[in-house]
Coordinates of C-alpha atoms in Angstrom, one line a residue:
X1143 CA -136.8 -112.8 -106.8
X1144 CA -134.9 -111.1 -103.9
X1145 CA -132.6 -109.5 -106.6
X1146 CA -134.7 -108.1 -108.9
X1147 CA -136.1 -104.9 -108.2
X1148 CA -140.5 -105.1 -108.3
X1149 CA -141.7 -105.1 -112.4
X1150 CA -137.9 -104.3 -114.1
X1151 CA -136.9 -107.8 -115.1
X1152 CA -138.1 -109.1 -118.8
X1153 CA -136.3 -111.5 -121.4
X1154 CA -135.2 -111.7 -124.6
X1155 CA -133.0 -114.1 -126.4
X1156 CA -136.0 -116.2 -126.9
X1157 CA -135.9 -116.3 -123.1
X1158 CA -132.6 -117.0 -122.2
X1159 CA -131.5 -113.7 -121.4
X1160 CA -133.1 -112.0 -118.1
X1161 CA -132.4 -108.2 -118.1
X1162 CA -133.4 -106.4 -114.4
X1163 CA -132.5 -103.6 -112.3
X1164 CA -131.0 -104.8 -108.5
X1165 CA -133.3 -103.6 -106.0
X1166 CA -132.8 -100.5 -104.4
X1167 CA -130.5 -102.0 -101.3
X1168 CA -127.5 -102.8 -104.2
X1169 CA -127.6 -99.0 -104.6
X1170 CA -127.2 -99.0 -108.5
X1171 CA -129.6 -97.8 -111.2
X1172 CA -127.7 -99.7 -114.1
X1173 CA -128.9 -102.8 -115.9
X1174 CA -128.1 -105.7 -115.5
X1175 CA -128.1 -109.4 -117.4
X1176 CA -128.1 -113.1 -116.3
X1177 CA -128.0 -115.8 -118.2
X1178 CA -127.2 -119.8 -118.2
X1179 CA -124.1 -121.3 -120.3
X1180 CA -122.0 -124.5 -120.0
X1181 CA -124.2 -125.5 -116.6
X1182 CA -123.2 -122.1 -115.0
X1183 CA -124.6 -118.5 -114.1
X1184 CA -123.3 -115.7 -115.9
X1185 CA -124.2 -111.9 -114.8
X1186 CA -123.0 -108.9 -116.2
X1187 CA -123.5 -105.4 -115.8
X1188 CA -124.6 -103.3 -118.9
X1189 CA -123.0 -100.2 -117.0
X1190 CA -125.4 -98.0 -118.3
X1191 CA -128.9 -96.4 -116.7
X1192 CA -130.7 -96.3 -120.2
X1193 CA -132.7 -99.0 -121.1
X1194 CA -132.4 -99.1 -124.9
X1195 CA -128.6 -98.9 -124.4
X1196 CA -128.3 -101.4 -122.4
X1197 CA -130.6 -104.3 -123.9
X1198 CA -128.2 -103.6 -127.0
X1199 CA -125.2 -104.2 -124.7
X1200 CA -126.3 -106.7 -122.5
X1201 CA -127.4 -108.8 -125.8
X1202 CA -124.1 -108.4 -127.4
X1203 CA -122.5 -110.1 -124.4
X1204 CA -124.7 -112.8 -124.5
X1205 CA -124.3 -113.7 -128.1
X1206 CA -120.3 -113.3 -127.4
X1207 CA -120.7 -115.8 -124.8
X1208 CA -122.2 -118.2 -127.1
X1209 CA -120.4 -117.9 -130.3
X1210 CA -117.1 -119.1 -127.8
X1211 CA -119.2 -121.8 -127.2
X1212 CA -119.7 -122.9 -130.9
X1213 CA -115.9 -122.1 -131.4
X1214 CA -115.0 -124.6 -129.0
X1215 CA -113.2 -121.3 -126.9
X1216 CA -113.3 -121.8 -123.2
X1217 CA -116.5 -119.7 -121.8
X1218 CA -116.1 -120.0 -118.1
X1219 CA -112.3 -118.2 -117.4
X1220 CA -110.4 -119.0 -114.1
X1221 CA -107.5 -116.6 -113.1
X1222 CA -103.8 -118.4 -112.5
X1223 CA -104.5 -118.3 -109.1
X1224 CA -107.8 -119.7 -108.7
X1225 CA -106.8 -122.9 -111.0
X1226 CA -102.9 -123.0 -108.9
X1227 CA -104.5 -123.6 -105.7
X1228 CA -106.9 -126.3 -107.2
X1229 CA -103.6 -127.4 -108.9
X1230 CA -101.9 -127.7 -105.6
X1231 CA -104.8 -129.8 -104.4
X1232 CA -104.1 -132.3 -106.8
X1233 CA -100.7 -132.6 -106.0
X1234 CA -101.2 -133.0 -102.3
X1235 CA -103.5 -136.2 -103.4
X1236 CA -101.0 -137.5 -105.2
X1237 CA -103.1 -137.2 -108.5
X1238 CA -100.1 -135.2 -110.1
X1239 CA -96.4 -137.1 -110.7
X1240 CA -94.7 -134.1 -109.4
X1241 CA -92.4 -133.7 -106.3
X1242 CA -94.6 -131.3 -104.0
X1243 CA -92.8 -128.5 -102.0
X1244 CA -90.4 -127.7 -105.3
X1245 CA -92.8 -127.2 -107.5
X1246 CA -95.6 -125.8 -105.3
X1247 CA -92.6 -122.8 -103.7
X1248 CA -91.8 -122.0 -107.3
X1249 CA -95.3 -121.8 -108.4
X1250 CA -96.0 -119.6 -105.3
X1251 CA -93.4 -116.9 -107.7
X1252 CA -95.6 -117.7 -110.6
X1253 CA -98.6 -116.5 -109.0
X1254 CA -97.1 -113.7 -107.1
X1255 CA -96.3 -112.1 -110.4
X1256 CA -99.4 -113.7 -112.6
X1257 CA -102.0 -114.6 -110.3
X1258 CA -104.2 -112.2 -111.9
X1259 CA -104.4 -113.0 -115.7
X1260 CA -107.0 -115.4 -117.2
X1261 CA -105.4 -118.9 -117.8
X1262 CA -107.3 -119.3 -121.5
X1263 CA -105.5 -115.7 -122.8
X1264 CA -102.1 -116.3 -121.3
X1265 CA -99.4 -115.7 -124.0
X1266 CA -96.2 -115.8 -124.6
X1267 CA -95.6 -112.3 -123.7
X1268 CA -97.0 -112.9 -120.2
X1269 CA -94.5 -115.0 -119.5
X1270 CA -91.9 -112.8 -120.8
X1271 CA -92.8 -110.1 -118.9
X1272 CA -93.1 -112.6 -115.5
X1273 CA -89.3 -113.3 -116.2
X1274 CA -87.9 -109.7 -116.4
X1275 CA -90.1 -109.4 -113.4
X1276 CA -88.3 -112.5 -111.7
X1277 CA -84.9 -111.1 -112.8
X1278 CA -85.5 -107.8 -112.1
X1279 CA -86.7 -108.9 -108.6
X1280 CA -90.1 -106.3 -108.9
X1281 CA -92.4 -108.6 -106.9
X1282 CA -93.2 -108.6 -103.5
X1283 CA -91.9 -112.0 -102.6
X1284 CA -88.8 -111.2 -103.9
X1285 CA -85.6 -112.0 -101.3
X1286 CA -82.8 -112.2 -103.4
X1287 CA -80.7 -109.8 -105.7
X1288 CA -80.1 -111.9 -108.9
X1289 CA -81.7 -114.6 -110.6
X1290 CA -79.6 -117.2 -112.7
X1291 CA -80.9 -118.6 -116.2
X1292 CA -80.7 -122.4 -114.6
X1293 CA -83.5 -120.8 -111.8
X1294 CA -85.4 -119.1 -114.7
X1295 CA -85.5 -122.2 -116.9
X1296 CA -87.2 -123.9 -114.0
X1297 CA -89.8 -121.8 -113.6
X1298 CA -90.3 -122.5 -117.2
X1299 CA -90.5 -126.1 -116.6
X1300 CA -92.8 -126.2 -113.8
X1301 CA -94.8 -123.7 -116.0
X1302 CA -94.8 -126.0 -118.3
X1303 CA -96.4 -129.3 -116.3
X1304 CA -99.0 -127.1 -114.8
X1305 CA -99.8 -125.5 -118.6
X1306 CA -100.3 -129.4 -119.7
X1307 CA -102.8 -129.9 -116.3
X1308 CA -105.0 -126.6 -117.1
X1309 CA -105.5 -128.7 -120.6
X1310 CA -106.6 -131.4 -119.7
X1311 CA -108.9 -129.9 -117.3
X1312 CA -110.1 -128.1 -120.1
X1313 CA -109.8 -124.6 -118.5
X1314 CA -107.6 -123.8 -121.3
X1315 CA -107.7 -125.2 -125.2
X1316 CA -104.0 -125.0 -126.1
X1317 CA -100.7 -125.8 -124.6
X1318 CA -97.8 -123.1 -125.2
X1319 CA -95.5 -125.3 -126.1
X1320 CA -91.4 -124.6 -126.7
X1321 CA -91.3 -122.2 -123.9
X1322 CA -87.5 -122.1 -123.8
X1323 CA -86.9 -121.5 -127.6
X1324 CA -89.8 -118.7 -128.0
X1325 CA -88.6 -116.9 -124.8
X1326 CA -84.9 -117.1 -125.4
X1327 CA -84.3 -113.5 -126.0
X1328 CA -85.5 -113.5 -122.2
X1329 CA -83.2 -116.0 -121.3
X1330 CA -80.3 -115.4 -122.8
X1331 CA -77.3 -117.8 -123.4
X1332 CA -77.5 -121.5 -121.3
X1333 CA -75.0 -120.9 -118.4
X1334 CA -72.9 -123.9 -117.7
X1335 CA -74.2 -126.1 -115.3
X1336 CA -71.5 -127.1 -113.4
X1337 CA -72.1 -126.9 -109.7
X1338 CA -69.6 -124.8 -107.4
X1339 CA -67.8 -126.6 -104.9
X1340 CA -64.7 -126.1 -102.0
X1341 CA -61.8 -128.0 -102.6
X1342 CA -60.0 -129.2 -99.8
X1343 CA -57.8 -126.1 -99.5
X1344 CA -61.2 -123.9 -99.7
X1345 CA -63.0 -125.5 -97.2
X1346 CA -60.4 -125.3 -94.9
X1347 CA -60.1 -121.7 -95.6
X1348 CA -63.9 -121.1 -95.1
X1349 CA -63.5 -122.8 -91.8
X1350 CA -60.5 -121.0 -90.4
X1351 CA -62.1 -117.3 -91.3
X1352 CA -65.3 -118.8 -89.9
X1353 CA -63.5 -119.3 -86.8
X1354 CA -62.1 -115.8 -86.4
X1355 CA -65.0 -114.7 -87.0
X1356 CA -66.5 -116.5 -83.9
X1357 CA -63.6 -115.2 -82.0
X1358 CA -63.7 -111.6 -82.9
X1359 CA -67.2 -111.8 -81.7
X1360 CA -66.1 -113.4 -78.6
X1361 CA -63.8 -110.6 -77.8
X1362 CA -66.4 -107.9 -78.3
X1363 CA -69.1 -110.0 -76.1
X1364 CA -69.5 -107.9 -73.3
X1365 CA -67.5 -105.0 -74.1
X1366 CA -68.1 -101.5 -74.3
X1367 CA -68.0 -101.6 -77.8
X1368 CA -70.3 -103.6 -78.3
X1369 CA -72.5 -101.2 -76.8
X1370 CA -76.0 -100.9 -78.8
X1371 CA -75.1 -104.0 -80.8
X1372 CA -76.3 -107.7 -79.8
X1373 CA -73.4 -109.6 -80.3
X1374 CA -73.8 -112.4 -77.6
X1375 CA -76.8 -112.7 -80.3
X1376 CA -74.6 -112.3 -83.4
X1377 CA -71.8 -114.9 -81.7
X1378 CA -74.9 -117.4 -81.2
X1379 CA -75.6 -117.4 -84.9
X1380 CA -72.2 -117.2 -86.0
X1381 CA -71.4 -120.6 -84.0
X1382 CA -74.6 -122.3 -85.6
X1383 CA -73.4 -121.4 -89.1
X1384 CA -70.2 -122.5 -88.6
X1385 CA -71.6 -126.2 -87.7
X1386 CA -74.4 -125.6 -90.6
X1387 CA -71.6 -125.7 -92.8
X1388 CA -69.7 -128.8 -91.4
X1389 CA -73.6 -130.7 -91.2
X1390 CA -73.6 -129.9 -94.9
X1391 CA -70.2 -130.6 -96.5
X1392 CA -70.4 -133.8 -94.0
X1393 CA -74.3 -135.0 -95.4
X1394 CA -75.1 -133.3 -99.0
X1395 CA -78.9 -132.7 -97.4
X1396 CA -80.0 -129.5 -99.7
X1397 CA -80.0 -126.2 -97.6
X1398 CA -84.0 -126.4 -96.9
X1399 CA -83.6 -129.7 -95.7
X1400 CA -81.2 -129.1 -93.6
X1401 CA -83.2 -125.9 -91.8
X1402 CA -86.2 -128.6 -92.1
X1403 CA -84.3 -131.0 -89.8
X1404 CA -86.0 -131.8 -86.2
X1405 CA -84.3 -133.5 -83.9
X1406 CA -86.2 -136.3 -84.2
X1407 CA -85.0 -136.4 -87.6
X1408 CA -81.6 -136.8 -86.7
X1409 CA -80.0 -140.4 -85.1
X1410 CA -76.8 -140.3 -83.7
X1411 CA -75.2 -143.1 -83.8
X1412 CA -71.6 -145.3 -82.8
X1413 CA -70.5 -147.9 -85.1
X1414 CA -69.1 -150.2 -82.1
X1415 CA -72.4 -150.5 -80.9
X1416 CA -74.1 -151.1 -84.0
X1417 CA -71.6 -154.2 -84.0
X1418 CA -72.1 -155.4 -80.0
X1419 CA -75.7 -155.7 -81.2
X1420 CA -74.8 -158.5 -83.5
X1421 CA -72.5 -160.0 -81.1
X1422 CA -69.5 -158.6 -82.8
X1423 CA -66.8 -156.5 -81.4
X1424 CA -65.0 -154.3 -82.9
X1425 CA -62.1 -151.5 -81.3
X1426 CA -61.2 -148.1 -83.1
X1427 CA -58.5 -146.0 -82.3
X1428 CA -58.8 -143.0 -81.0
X1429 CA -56.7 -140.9 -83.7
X1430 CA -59.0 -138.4 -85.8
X1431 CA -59.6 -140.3 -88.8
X1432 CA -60.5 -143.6 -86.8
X1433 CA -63.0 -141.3 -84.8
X1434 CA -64.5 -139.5 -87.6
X1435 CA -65.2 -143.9 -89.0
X1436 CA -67.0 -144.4 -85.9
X1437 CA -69.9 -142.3 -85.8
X1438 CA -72.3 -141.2 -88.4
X1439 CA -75.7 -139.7 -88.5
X1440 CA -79.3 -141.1 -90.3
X1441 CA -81.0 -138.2 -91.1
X1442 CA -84.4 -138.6 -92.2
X1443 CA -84.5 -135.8 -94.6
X1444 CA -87.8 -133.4 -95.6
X1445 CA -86.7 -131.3 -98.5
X1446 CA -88.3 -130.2 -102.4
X1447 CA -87.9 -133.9 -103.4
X1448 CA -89.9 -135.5 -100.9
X1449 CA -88.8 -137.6 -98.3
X1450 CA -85.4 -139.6 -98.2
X1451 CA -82.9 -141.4 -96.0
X1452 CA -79.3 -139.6 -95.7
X1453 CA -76.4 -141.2 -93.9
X1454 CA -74.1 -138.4 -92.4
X1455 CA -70.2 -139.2 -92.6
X1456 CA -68.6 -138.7 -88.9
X1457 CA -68.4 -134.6 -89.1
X1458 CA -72.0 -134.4 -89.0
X1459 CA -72.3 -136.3 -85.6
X1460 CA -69.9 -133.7 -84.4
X1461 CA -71.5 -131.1 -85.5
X1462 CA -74.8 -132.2 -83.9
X1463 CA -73.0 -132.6 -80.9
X1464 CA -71.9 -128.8 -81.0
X1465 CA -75.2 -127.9 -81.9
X1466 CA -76.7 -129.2 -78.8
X1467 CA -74.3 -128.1 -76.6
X1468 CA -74.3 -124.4 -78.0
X1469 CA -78.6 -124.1 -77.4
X1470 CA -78.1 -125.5 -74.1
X1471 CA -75.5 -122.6 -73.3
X1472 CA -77.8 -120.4 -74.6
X1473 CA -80.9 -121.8 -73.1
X1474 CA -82.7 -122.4 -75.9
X1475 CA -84.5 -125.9 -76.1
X1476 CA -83.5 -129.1 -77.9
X1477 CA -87.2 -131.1 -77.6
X1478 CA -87.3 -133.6 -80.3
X1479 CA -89.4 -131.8 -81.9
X1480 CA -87.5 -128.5 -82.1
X1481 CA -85.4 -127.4 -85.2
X1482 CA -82.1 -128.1 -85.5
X1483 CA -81.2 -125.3 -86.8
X1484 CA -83.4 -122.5 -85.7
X1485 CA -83.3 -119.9 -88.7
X1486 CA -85.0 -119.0 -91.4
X1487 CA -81.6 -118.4 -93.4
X1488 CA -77.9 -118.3 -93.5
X1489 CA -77.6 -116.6 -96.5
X1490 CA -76.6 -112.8 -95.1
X1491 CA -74.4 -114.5 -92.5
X1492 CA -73.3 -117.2 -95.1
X1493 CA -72.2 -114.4 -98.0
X1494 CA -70.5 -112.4 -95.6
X1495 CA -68.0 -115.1 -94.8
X1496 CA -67.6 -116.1 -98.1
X1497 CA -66.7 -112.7 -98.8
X1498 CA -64.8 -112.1 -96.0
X1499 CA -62.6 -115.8 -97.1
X1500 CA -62.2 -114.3 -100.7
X1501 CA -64.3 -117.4 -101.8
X1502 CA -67.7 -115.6 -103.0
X1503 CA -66.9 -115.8 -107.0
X1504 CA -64.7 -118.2 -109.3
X1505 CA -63.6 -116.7 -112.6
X1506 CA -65.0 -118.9 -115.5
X1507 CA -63.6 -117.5 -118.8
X1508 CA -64.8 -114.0 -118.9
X1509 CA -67.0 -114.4 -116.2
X1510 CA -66.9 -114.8 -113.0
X1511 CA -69.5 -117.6 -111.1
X1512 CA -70.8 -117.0 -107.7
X1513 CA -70.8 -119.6 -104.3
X1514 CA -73.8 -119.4 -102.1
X1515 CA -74.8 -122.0 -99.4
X1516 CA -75.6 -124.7 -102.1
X1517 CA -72.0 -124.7 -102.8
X1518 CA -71.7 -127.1 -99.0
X1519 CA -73.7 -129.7 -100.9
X1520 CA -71.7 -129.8 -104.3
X1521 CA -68.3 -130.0 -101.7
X1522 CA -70.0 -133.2 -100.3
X1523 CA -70.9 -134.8 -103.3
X1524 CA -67.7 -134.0 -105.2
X1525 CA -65.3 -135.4 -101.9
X1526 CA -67.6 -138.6 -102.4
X1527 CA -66.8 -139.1 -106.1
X1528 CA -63.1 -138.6 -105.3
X1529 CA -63.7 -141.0 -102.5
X1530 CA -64.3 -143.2 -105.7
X1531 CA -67.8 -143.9 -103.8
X1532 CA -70.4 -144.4 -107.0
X1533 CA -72.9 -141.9 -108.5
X1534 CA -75.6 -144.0 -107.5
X1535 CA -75.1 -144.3 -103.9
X1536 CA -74.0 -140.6 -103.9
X1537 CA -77.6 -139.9 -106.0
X1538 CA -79.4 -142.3 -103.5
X1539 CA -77.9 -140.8 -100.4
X1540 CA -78.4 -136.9 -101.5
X1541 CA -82.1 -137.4 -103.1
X1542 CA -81.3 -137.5 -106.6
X1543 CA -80.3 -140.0 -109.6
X1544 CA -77.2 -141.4 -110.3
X1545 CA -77.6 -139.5 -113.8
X1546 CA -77.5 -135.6 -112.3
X1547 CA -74.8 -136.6 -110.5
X1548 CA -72.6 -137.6 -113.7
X1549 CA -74.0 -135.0 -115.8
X1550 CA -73.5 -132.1 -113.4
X1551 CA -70.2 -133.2 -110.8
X1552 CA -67.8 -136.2 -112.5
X1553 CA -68.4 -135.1 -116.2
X1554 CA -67.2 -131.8 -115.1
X1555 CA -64.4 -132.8 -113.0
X1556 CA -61.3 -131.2 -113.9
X1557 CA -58.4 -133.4 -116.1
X1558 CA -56.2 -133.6 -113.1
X1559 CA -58.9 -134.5 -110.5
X1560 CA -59.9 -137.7 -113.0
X1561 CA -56.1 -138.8 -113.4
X1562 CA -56.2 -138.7 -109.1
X1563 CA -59.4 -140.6 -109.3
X1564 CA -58.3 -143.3 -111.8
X1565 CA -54.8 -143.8 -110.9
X1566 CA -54.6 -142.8 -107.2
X1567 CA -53.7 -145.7 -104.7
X1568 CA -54.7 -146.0 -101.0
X1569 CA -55.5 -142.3 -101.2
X1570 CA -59.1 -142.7 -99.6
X1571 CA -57.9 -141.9 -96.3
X1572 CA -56.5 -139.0 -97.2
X1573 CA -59.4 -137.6 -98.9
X1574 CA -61.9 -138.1 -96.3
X1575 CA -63.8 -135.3 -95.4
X1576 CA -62.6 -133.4 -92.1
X1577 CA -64.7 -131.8 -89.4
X1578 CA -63.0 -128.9 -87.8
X1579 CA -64.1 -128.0 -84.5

């Protein structure tokens, strides 16, 4: 054979073993052993020049091999990353009951930091050390200064289904099982899960600062000041932030759906005309609140769920509106296939301005919680509960169950915001949510 250099290769194990030298072009004088187990090839190198040496070494690997065999042990070993793409695969065919781009973003972490270890010797310990890693932010991927125990517990979960997959495809023998309890002193105590939201007050607030932020940059557009600093660029992306925010606190749509959104994902449309096609017709005043009823949006949303339908309250027209209008200023193209919003993140822009409003952190006992751009979703979906609107056509319109939506917004309401809710009268109008341009 092409391998073998002339008169070096013999057998033993009762032939099952073939020991050789490569031929010359490999450029190695070790030896080296092949052999058949489980319907694959197996070479190894004995790493030594000596013959005797080596038919010893080569022989013990070989009987290793086979006594895993016996032991029901997993011969053939696949590395995390070899056996997460071929995961992937089977979630992209629908072979796998998970939601796709979640899972698959979360497992790109997983393999960033364990991609390398064998999946039949992973312990415990590996996955201890991935999560000081993920809170430490050591990896290469890493974009983001903390990690919070919900994220971390996540990872664990999707761990988890993908552990119970490399099972059953029998490229491991055991499940580790009770990942959160075993790797506690990793996670620490369970933070409460109540989501971070504006209240009215707030988001009014974040608005206004927003604002003056827009017009400071204004001011410095074109000026010698600005000299060596792009701030036509900077007042670009502080105006798309500014309607990012509205589109959000007006839809729910998680952040990545909402920088997922294309055009074509997005209908604009009028409520009288919705009517005149069924022969009905039907006037609105032009006061703010009877505007803001008029128009809505039906956003066809992309995010880590899947796909869903959302229905935008009037703001979000608006702020489509604003969004057009500002790329057309600024030449930039609004094909139906463009993004809406053409950025790979708000966070710097997003965390400055919450700083800046004196809205980044909410004490919460002795501790104090942090806001970030999820916090325009949990607005949305807490206005809509004291709207009295149900959790689950709030869950339906948001991508999620009815279920999250109790467990992690109304059942963490505060005392006075339930007494509102159950004994308020013809408030709804006055709790609508409002689009400031």
């Amino acid at each position: 054979m092409g391998i073998y250099r002339k008169g070096t290769n013999f057998t033993i194990r009762e032939g099952k073993l073939t020991i050789f030298l490569k031929d010359l072009k490999y450029k190695t004088d070790n030896w080296y052993g092949r052999f058949f187990i489980e319907g694959k090839q197996v070479e190894k190198s004995s790493g030594v020049k000596n013959k005797k040496q080596s038919i010893k070494i080569l022989g013990q690997i070989f009987d290793d091999y086979f006594s895993k065999q016996r032991l029901g042990l997993v011969v053939h070993s696949k590395t995390f990353k070899d056996c997460w793409k071929e995961y992937c695969e089977d979630v992209k065919q629908g072979t796998q009951s998970v939601t796709q781009s979640g899972y698959i973003q979360k497992g790109k972490i997983l393999v960033e930091i364990m991609g390398h270890l064998k999946v039949d010797r992973l312990t415990y310990d590996d996955l201890g050390d991935y999560l000081v890693k993920r809170m430490e932010g050591s990896f290469k991927g890493n974009r983001s200064r903390s990690v919070q125990q919900e994220t971390l517990r996540g990872d664990l979960r999707v761990f988890s289904i993908f552990d119970t997959w490399l099972v059953n495809k029998g490229y491991k023998k055991k499940k580790l099982s009770n990942l959160q309890k075993n790797l506690r002193k990793y996670l620490g105590k369970k933070e409460d899960t109540s989501r971070l939201y504006f209240n009215r007050e707030e988001y009014q607030k974040l608005l206004s600062v927003s604002k003056k932020r827009i017009k400071e940059c204004e001011d410095r557009t074109g000026n010698s000041e600005g000299k060596g600093y792009n701030y036509k660029r900077v007042l670009y992306q502080r105006r798309l932030l500014h309607q990012f925010i509205i589109f959000g606190v007006n839809t729910g749509i998680r952040v990545g759906g909402i920088l997922n959104l294309k055009w074509e994902d997005c209908k604009m449309r009028d409520k009288r005309s919705d009517y005149l096609t069924k022969g009905i017709v039907k006037n609105y005043g032009k006061d703010f609140f009877n505007t803001l009823d008029r128009y809505y949006t039906i956003n066809n949303v992309k995010d880590k769920t899947g796909v869903h339908t959302n229905i935008g309250l009037g703001g979000s027209y608006f702020s489509l509106q604003k969004v057009k209008e500002l790329k057309l200023q600024y030449g930039k193209s609004v094909g139906q296939s463009e993004r809406i919003f053409d950025v790979k993140s708000f966070s710097d822009g997003f965390n400055k301005l919450l700083e800046e409003s004196g809205l980044k952190t909410v004490k919460s006992g002795d501790r104090f919680l942090r806001r970030d751009s999820v916090s325009l979703r949990h607005t949305y979906i807490v206005f809509q509960i004291q709207n009295n609107i149900s959790e689950f056509i709030i869950g339906k319109n948001v991508g999620t169950s009815g279920k999250m939506i109790y467990e992690h917004y109304t059942k963490h309401l505060k005392s006075i915001e339930l007494v509102e809710k159950l004994t308020g009268v013809n408030k709804g109008r006055h709790l609508r949510l409002v689009s400031v341009k």
